[in-house]
Each structure stands twice: as C-alpha cells, then as structure tokens.
CSV table of C-alpha atoms and ligand atoms in Angstrom, one decimal:
chain,number,residue,atom,x,y,z
A,1,MET,CA,-12.7,9.5,69.2
A,2,LYS,CA,-11.1,9.0,72.6
A,3,LEU,CA,-7.3,9.5,72.1
A,4,ASN,CA,-4.9,8.3,74.8
A,5,ALA,CA,-1.2,8.6,74.6
A,6,LYS,CA,1.6,6.7,76.3
A,7,TYR,CA,4.9,6.1,74.5
A,8,MET,CA,6.6,2.7,74.3
A,9,THR,CA,9.8,4.1,75.7
A,10,ARG,CA,11.3,0.6,76.3
A,11,ASN,CA,10.8,-0.4,72.6
A,12,ASP,CA,14.0,-0.2,70.6
A,13,CYS,CA,12.1,1.7,67.9
A,14,PHE,CA,11.4,4.5,70.4
A,15,THR,CA,15.0,4.6,71.7
A,16,VAL,CA,16.5,4.8,68.2
A,17,GLY,CA,14.6,8.1,68.1
A,18,LYS,CA,14.5,8.7,64.3
A,19,LYS,CA,12.1,11.4,63.1
A,20,ILE,CA,10.1,11.5,59.9
A,21,SER,CA,8.0,14.2,58.1
A,22,PRO,CA,4.8,12.2,57.6
A,23,LYS,CA,3.7,12.0,54.0
A,24,GLY,CA,1.0,9.4,54.4
A,25,ILE,CA,-0.8,7.0,56.7
A,26,MET,CA,-0.7,3.2,56.5
A,27,VAL,CA,-3.6,1.3,58.0
A,28,HIS,CA,-2.9,-2.2,59.4
A,29,SER,CA,-4.9,-4.7,61.4
A,30,THR,CA,-3.5,-6.9,64.1
A,31,ALA,CA,-4.2,-10.4,62.9
A,32,THR,CA,-4.5,-11.2,66.7
A,33,PRO,CA,-8.1,-11.8,67.6
A,34,GLY,CA,-9.5,-10.2,70.7
A,35,VAL,CA,-6.5,-8.2,71.8
A,36,MET,CA,-7.6,-4.6,72.2
A,37,ALA,CA,-5.7,-1.3,71.9
A,38,ALA,CA,-4.8,-0.8,75.5
A,39,ASP,CA,-3.4,-4.4,75.8
A,40,TRP,CA,-0.7,-3.8,73.2
A,41,PHE,CA,1.4,-1.6,75.5
A,42,SER,CA,2.6,-4.4,77.8
A,43,ARG,CA,3.0,-6.7,74.8
A,44,TRP,CA,5.2,-4.4,72.7
A,45,ASN,CA,6.9,-2.0,75.2
A,46,LYS,CA,9.9,-4.3,75.3
A,47,SER,CA,13.5,-4.2,74.1
A,48,TYR,CA,14.6,-6.7,71.3
A,49,LYS,CA,18.2,-5.8,72.0
A,50,SER,CA,17.8,-6.8,75.6
A,51,GLY,CA,16.2,-10.1,74.7
A,52,GLU,CA,12.8,-9.1,76.1
A,53,THR,CA,11.0,-9.9,72.8
A,54,ASN,CA,11.7,-11.7,69.6
A,55,ARG,CA,10.1,-9.0,67.3
A,56,GLN,CA,11.4,-5.7,66.2
A,57,VAL,CA,8.1,-3.9,65.7
A,58,CYS,CA,6.4,-0.7,66.8
A,59,VAL,CA,3.4,1.3,65.4
A,60,HIS,CA,2.2,4.8,66.2
A,61,ALA,CA,-1.2,3.7,67.5
A,62,PHE,CA,-3.8,1.0,68.0
A,63,VAL,CA,-7.5,1.5,67.4
A,64,ASP,CA,-10.4,-0.5,68.7
A,65,ASP,CA,-14.1,0.0,69.1
A,66,LYS,CA,-13.7,2.2,72.2
A,67,GLU,CA,-10.6,4.2,71.9
A,68,VAL,CA,-7.2,5.0,70.3
A,69,TRP,CA,-3.9,4.4,72.1
A,70,GLN,CA,-1.0,6.3,70.7
A,71,TYR,CA,2.3,4.6,71.4
A,72,LEU,CA,4.8,6.7,69.4
A,73,PRO,CA,5.0,10.4,68.6
A,74,TRP,CA,3.4,10.9,65.1
A,75,ASN,CA,6.6,12.2,63.6
A,76,HIS,CA,8.7,9.3,65.0
A,77,ARG,CA,9.9,6.7,62.5
A,78,GLY,CA,7.9,3.6,63.2
A,79,TRP,CA,8.7,0.0,62.5
A,80,HIS,CA,5.3,-1.0,61.1
A,81,CYS,CA,5.6,-2.1,57.5
A,82,GLY,CA,8.9,-3.8,57.0
A,83,GLY,CA,9.8,-1.5,54.1
A,84,THR,CA,10.6,2.1,53.1
A,85,GLY,CA,7.1,3.1,54.0
A,86,ASN,CA,8.4,3.4,57.5
A,87,ASN,CA,10.3,6.5,56.3
A,88,THR,CA,7.2,8.3,55.2
A,89,HIS,CA,4.1,6.8,56.7
A,90,ILE,CA,2.4,6.9,60.1
A,91,GLY,CA,1.3,3.4,60.8
A,92,PHE,CA,-1.6,2.3,63.0
A,93,GLU,CA,-3.3,-1.0,63.7
A,94,ILE,CA,-7.0,-1.7,63.9
A,95,CYS,CA,-7.6,-4.4,66.5
A,96,GLU,CA,-9.5,-7.4,65.3
A,97,PRO,CA,-12.4,-8.7,67.5
A,98,GLY,CA,-12.2,-12.1,69.2
A,99,GLY,CA,-14.0,-15.3,68.5
A,100,PHE,CA,-12.1,-16.6,65.5
A,101,SER,CA,-8.7,-18.0,64.5
A,102,TYR,CA,-6.3,-17.8,61.7
A,103,GLY,CA,-5.8,-20.6,59.2
A,104,LYS,CA,-3.0,-20.5,56.6
A,105,GLY,CA,-1.7,-17.0,55.8
A,106,SER,CA,-4.3,-14.4,56.4
A,107,THR,CA,-7.4,-16.5,56.3
A,108,MET,CA,-9.9,-15.8,59.0
A,109,VAL,CA,-11.5,-19.0,60.3
A,110,GLY,CA,-14.8,-19.0,62.0
A,111,TYR,CA,-15.2,-15.2,61.7
A,112,ASN,CA,-18.9,-14.3,62.4
A,113,VAL,CA,-19.6,-11.2,60.3
A,114,ALA,CA,-23.1,-10.5,61.8
A,115,LYS,CA,-21.8,-10.8,65.4
A,116,ASN,CA,-18.8,-8.6,64.7
A,117,GLU,CA,-20.6,-5.9,62.6
A,118,SER,CA,-21.2,-3.5,65.4
A,119,TYR,CA,-17.6,-3.8,66.6
A,120,PHE,CA,-16.3,-3.3,63.1
A,121,ARG,CA,-18.4,-0.2,62.6
A,122,LYS,CA,-17.2,1.5,65.8
A,123,ALA,CA,-13.5,0.6,65.1
A,124,TRP,CA,-13.9,1.8,61.5
A,125,GLN,CA,-15.3,5.1,62.7
A,126,ASN,CA,-12.4,5.6,65.2
A,127,ALA,CA,-9.9,4.8,62.4
A,128,VAL,CA,-11.6,7.3,60.1
A,129,ASP,CA,-11.5,9.9,62.9
A,130,LEU,CA,-7.9,9.3,63.6
A,131,CYS,CA,-7.1,9.7,59.9
A,132,VAL,CA,-9.0,12.9,59.7
A,133,MET,CA,-7.0,14.3,62.7
A,134,LEU,CA,-3.7,13.2,61.2
A,135,CYS,CA,-4.6,14.6,57.7
A,136,GLN,CA,-5.3,17.9,59.3
A,137,GLU,CA,-2.2,17.9,61.4
A,138,TYR,CA,0.1,16.9,58.5
A,139,GLU,CA,-1.7,18.5,55.6
A,140,LEU,CA,-2.6,15.2,54.0
A,141,THR,CA,-5.7,14.0,52.1
A,142,GLU,CA,-7.5,10.7,51.9
A,143,GLU,CA,-5.4,9.9,48.9
A,144,ASP,CA,-2.3,9.7,51.1
A,145,ILE,CA,-3.9,6.8,53.1
A,146,ILE,CA,-3.1,3.2,52.1
A,147,CYS,CA,-3.2,-0.1,53.9
A,148,HIS,CA,-0.4,-2.6,54.4
A,149,SER,CA,-1.3,-4.7,51.4
A,150,GLU,CA,-1.5,-1.7,49.1
A,151,GLY,CA,1.9,-0.7,50.5
A,152,ALA,CA,3.2,-4.1,49.4
A,153,LYS,CA,1.9,-3.6,45.9
A,154,LYS,CA,3.7,-0.3,45.8
A,155,GLY,CA,6.9,-1.9,46.9
A,156,ILE,CA,7.2,0.1,50.1
A,157,ALA,CA,6.0,-2.6,52.6
A,158,SER,CA,6.4,-6.3,53.3
A,159,ASN,CA,4.0,-8.9,51.8
A,160,HIS,CA,1.1,-8.7,54.2
A,161,GLY,CA,-2.6,-8.9,53.4
A,162,ASP,CA,-4.0,-6.5,56.0
A,163,VAL,CA,-6.5,-4.9,55.9
A,164,MET,CA,-8.0,-6.3,52.7
A,165,HIS,CA,-8.3,-9.8,54.2
A,166,TRP,CA,-10.8,-8.3,56.7
A,167,PHE,CA,-12.6,-5.1,55.4
A,168,PRO,CA,-14.4,-6.9,52.5
A,169,LYS,CA,-16.1,-9.3,55.0
A,170,HIS,CA,-18.1,-6.2,56.1
A,171,GLY,CA,-18.6,-5.0,52.5
A,172,GLU,CA,-15.8,-2.4,52.7
A,173,SER,CA,-12.5,-1.7,51.0
A,174,MET,CA,-9.7,0.8,51.2
A,175,ASN,CA,-11.5,2.8,48.6
A,176,SER,CA,-14.6,3.1,50.8
A,177,PHE,CA,-12.4,3.8,53.8
A,178,ARG,CA,-10.7,6.7,51.9
A,179,ALA,CA,-14.2,7.9,50.8
A,180,ALA,CA,-15.3,8.0,54.4
A,181,VAL,CA,-12.3,10.0,55.4
A,182,LYS,CA,-12.9,12.4,52.5
A,183,VAL,CA,-16.5,12.9,53.5
A,184,ALA,CA,-15.4,13.7,57.1
A,185,LEU,CA,-12.7,16.0,55.9
A,186,ASN,CA,-15.1,17.9,53.6
A,187,LYS,CA,-17.6,18.2,56.4
A,188,THR,CA,-15.2,20.3,58.3
A,189,GLY,CA,-14.0,22.1,55.2
A,190,GLY,CA,-10.6,20.5,55.8
A,191,LYS,CA,-10.6,22.3,59.0
A,192,PRO,CA,-10.3,20.7,62.4
A,193,THR,CA,-13.4,19.3,63.9
A,194,ILE,CA,-12.7,21.0,67.2
A,195,ASN,CA,-14.1,24.3,68.3
A,196,GLN,CA,-12.1,27.1,66.7
A,197,SER,CA,-13.9,29.9,68.4
A,198,THR,CA,-11.4,29.9,71.2
A,199,SER,CA,-11.7,32.9,73.5
A,200,ILE,CA,-7.9,33.1,73.8
A,201,GLN,CA,-6.3,35.9,71.8
A,202,VAL,CA,-2.8,37.1,71.1
A,203,GLY,CA,-1.7,39.2,74.0
A,204,ASP,CA,-3.6,37.3,76.6
A,205,VAL,CA,-1.8,36.5,79.8
A,206,VAL,CA,-2.6,32.9,80.8
A,207,GLU,CA,-1.7,30.3,83.4
A,208,VAL,CA,-1.3,26.5,82.7
A,209,LYS,CA,-4.0,24.6,84.6
A,210,SER,CA,-2.5,22.4,87.3
A,211,SER,CA,-4.6,19.5,86.0
A,212,ALA,CA,-2.9,19.6,82.5
A,213,SER,CA,-0.3,16.9,82.1
A,214,THR,CA,0.9,17.2,78.4
A,215,TYR,CA,1.0,20.3,76.1
A,216,TYR,CA,-1.5,18.5,73.9
A,217,PRO,CA,-2.6,14.8,73.4
A,218,GLY,CA,0.5,13.0,72.4
A,219,GLY,CA,2.8,16.0,73.2
A,220,ALA,CA,5.5,16.4,75.8
A,221,SER,CA,4.6,16.5,79.4
A,222,ILE,CA,4.5,19.9,81.1
A,223,PRO,CA,7.1,20.4,83.8
A,224,ALA,CA,5.8,21.7,87.1
A,225,TRP,CA,7.7,25.0,86.9
A,226,VAL,CA,5.8,25.9,83.7
A,227,LYS,CA,2.6,25.7,85.8
A,228,THR,CA,3.7,27.4,89.0
A,229,GLY,CA,6.7,29.5,88.1
A,230,SER,CA,5.1,32.2,86.1
A,231,TYR,CA,2.3,33.3,83.9
A,232,HIS,CA,2.7,33.2,80.1
A,233,LYS,CA,1.8,35.5,77.3
A,234,VAL,CA,0.1,34.1,74.1
A,235,THR,CA,2.1,35.5,71.1
A,236,GLN,CA,0.7,33.4,68.2
A,237,ILE,CA,-2.6,31.6,67.5
A,238,ILE,CA,-2.3,30.8,63.8
A,239,SER,CA,0.5,29.5,61.6
A,240,ASN,CA,0.7,29.8,57.8
A,241,GLY,CA,-2.8,31.4,58.0
A,242,LYS,CA,-4.4,28.5,59.8
A,243,PRO,CA,-5.3,27.6,63.3
A,244,VAL,CA,-2.6,25.3,64.8
A,245,VAL,CA,-3.9,21.9,65.7
A,246,LYS,CA,-1.8,19.4,67.6
A,247,GLY,CA,-3.1,16.1,68.9
A,248,GLY,CA,-6.5,17.1,67.6
A,249,LYS,CA,-6.6,20.2,69.8
A,250,ASN,CA,-6.5,23.9,69.0
A,251,CYS,CA,-3.2,25.2,70.3
A,252,VAL,CA,-1.7,28.6,71.0
A,253,LEU,CA,2.0,29.6,71.4
A,254,LEU,CA,3.3,30.6,74.8
A,255,GLY,CA,5.9,33.1,73.5
A,256,LYS,CA,6.7,35.1,76.7
A,257,LYS,CA,6.9,34.5,80.4
A,258,VAL,CA,5.2,37.0,82.7
A,259,ASP,CA,6.3,37.4,86.3
A,260,LYS,CA,3.4,36.8,88.6
A,261,LYS,CA,4.2,39.7,90.9
A,262,THR,CA,5.8,42.4,88.7
A,263,ASN,CA,4.2,41.6,85.3
A,264,LYS,CA,7.7,41.8,83.9
A,265,GLU,CA,8.0,39.9,80.6
A,266,SER,CA,10.9,37.7,79.7
A,267,ALA,CA,11.8,35.0,77.1
A,268,GLY,CA,9.0,32.5,76.8
A,269,ILE,CA,9.0,28.7,76.7
A,270,MET,CA,7.9,28.8,73.0
A,271,SER,CA,5.7,25.8,73.3
A,272,TRP,CA,2.3,25.3,71.5
A,273,ILE,CA,-0.3,24.3,74.0
A,274,ASP,CA,-3.9,23.1,73.9
A,275,VAL,CA,-6.2,26.0,74.8
A,276,GLY,CA,-8.1,23.6,77.1
A,277,ALA,CA,-5.0,23.5,79.3
A,278,LEU,CA,-5.1,27.3,80.0
A,279,ASN,CA,-6.9,29.8,82.2
A,280,VAL,CA,-6.9,33.4,81.1
A,281,VAL,CA,-5.4,35.6,83.8
A,282,LYS,CA,-5.6,38.9,82.0
A,283,SER,CA,-7.4,39.3,78.7
A,284,SER,CA,-5.8,41.5,76.1
A,285,LYS,CA,-9.0,43.1,74.9
A,286,PRO,CA,-12.3,43.9,76.6
A,287,PRO,CA,-15.3,41.7,75.7
A,288,ASP,CA,-17.3,42.9,72.7
A,289,ASN,CA,-20.2,44.0,74.9
A,290,GLN,CA,-18.1,46.1,77.3
A,291,LYS,CA,-18.5,49.8,76.9
A,292,LEU,CA,-15.6,52.2,77.6
A,293,TYR,CA,-16.1,55.6,79.2
A,294,ARG,CA,-13.3,58.0,78.5
A,295,VAL,CA,-12.5,61.2,80.4
A,296,GLN,CA,-11.2,64.3,78.7
A,297,VAL,CA,-8.7,66.2,80.7
A,298,GLY,CA,-8.1,69.3,78.5
A,299,ALA,CA,-8.9,71.0,75.2
A,300,PHE,CA,-6.3,73.2,73.5
A,301,THR,CA,-5.9,75.3,70.3
A,302,ASN,CA,-2.1,74.9,70.6
A,303,LYS,CA,-0.9,71.3,69.9
A,304,GLY,CA,2.3,71.9,71.9
A,305,ASN,CA,0.2,72.6,75.1
A,306,ALA,CA,-1.8,69.4,74.5
A,307,GLU,CA,1.5,67.4,74.1
A,308,THR,CA,2.9,68.9,77.3
A,309,LEU,CA,-0.2,67.8,79.2
A,310,LEU,CA,0.0,64.3,77.6
A,311,LYS,CA,3.6,63.9,78.8
A,312,LYS,CA,2.6,65.0,82.3
A,313,LEU,CA,-0.3,62.4,82.3
A,314,LYS,CA,2.0,59.7,81.1
A,315,SER,CA,4.7,60.4,83.7
A,316,ALA,CA,1.9,60.4,86.3
A,317,GLY,CA,1.1,56.8,85.4
A,318,PHE,CA,-1.7,57.2,82.9
A,319,THR,CA,0.2,55.3,80.3
A,320,ASP,CA,-2.9,54.8,78.0
A,321,ALA,CA,-3.5,58.5,77.7
A,322,PHE,CA,-3.8,59.8,74.1
A,323,LEU,CA,-4.4,62.9,72.0
A,324,LYS,CA,-7.4,63.3,69.7
B,1,ZN,ZN1,0.4,-4.7,58.7
C-alpha cells in the first residue's frame, strides 16, 4: 500500500480541529465515477464558510487501485457519514472506476463488471491494507469495520447505500471484506506488517535524516532545527509492551537531545519518529559479533586497595572501569 498524506487545511472540518479516539472504521465509496484518490484534494480542500464549496464534507482518506491519500489526521473528527459515527469512526472513500453513470439513487448504470474487475481487486486490496494498518494503530479488529449503509442501519450515519450498492457486483460484501482484513491481521499475528527487527535500541544516539519530512506518514512535519540543531537519544522503543507503530511505520521516541560537540544531554523533543528517518550516530551496545578484550590493571587481597585504584582510574578518565 502506497500511503501519501497531505491535509485539507482549507476545509472547515480541518480548521474546526476536533479530535476523536477512533473506535471503528467506516468504509465509503465515492459515487463519482472515475475520480481518483489524488484528485479529491483540489475538489474538497475548500472552505464552506467562505463560500468556496456548497458541501460540508471531509474524510480521512481516499483509496484507489494505485494508492491511498490521507487528507485528515486519523484522530481528527471527520465529516464523512452525516451522523454520530463521525465522533467514533475513521472514514475513508474507495474511488469508483470510470465508464458508467448513476441512475436514481445509488443505481450504477452501464457498469461493466468484467472490465472493472482488476481495478476493483487492487482498490479492494489497498482498502484492506489501510484497515489492517488502522486496526494495528488503534487496537481495533475487523469487527470494528462497517460501511456507510451499515452505519445507517445502526442509526449512526445518514441514509446512503455505499458500499453495498457496489461490492456485490464483484461478488463481495462487507462480511467478505471484514474476513479479508481478519486474514491479513492474523497473518501478522495482529502485529504490524513492517519489519520489527529494527537495529535501533534504547540508548542509541541518532540524527534525523535531512531527507525526512514528517515524523511518520501522516504525522507532523519535522522542523529544520530538529535535523540540524542536535543529535537525539532514543529513550523508548515500545509502549504497553508492544512496538509503537504510527502511519504504518515502526517508531521510536526521541526522549533526549544530545549536543553534537559536547555530548551533553538535555530535555528531548519527546516525539515518536519512524526508524527509517534516522541514522545511528552512536550505538548503545556493541554488535553481537564484536568481541571485547579487557585489561586487568591490578590484583589485590585487600578490597580497600582495589577500591582506591578504581577511584584513581575513574578520576583519570577510565569511567567504565570496574571491580571483579
Ligand atoms: Zn458514504
């Protein structure tokens, strides 16, 4: 899944800035033939208050056969379902392919199933992948996923037919969609699909790559001073016993700043960041295959004499010296 992020900062939904704790995911489809995920930015990044659009609507993301475009932070309250589902559900739209039109209500006219099968499969897969990522990020399961028409039946969304006016044409339903998400979640043992064997450990001193633009896909952008001002020390790599995944990426916490010249540590920026955005400057532990040779500088029968020498060594700068 290729995930892109660009927020609709002009949309009134964004500027209202309400946050939610996502408890579920609502799947929509656009009912707008042939308009793909990237195209929706210019269509919807408009202010209703300022008279730039006649609709008050905004969703978290659009999915097509090629990519996902995220347009709101996942924990931002969206305007996607016209009901209380907006308070609890992340909402995304699957883009519908071109080459047909809409009749009355949600009837697809001239929809060629065979011609659209390959588009449908790819868009379906991207939607499954997105749900897997969000389930992992917000500790949800496939049972927390509904479509707009199911939301209407539950009384938490307006009376729309998506996606059940479309999925059955390709022999699918929301039950088979949830089943596909379940299979994908089980495959990873409920764990993120990304590589967990990060080489970054607690205590490592790192720098933020100059090429990194956001802390993680969909996260805040990284100010220049974070990259150039100092190094950072990684202080946490798990939370509640689990790897921390944000925007589908394995993240670590930059809990301390480290002066580039003096190595002096100070209060950190306390941001979680994708390990892919980091270079290790100084590793906190030697690689497994690295042998260490130790030099003994004295042997004593009197412990006090040993302690005296240890003090001497430490004050001379051998701060790692120890007694055995
Ligand atoms: Zn909908």
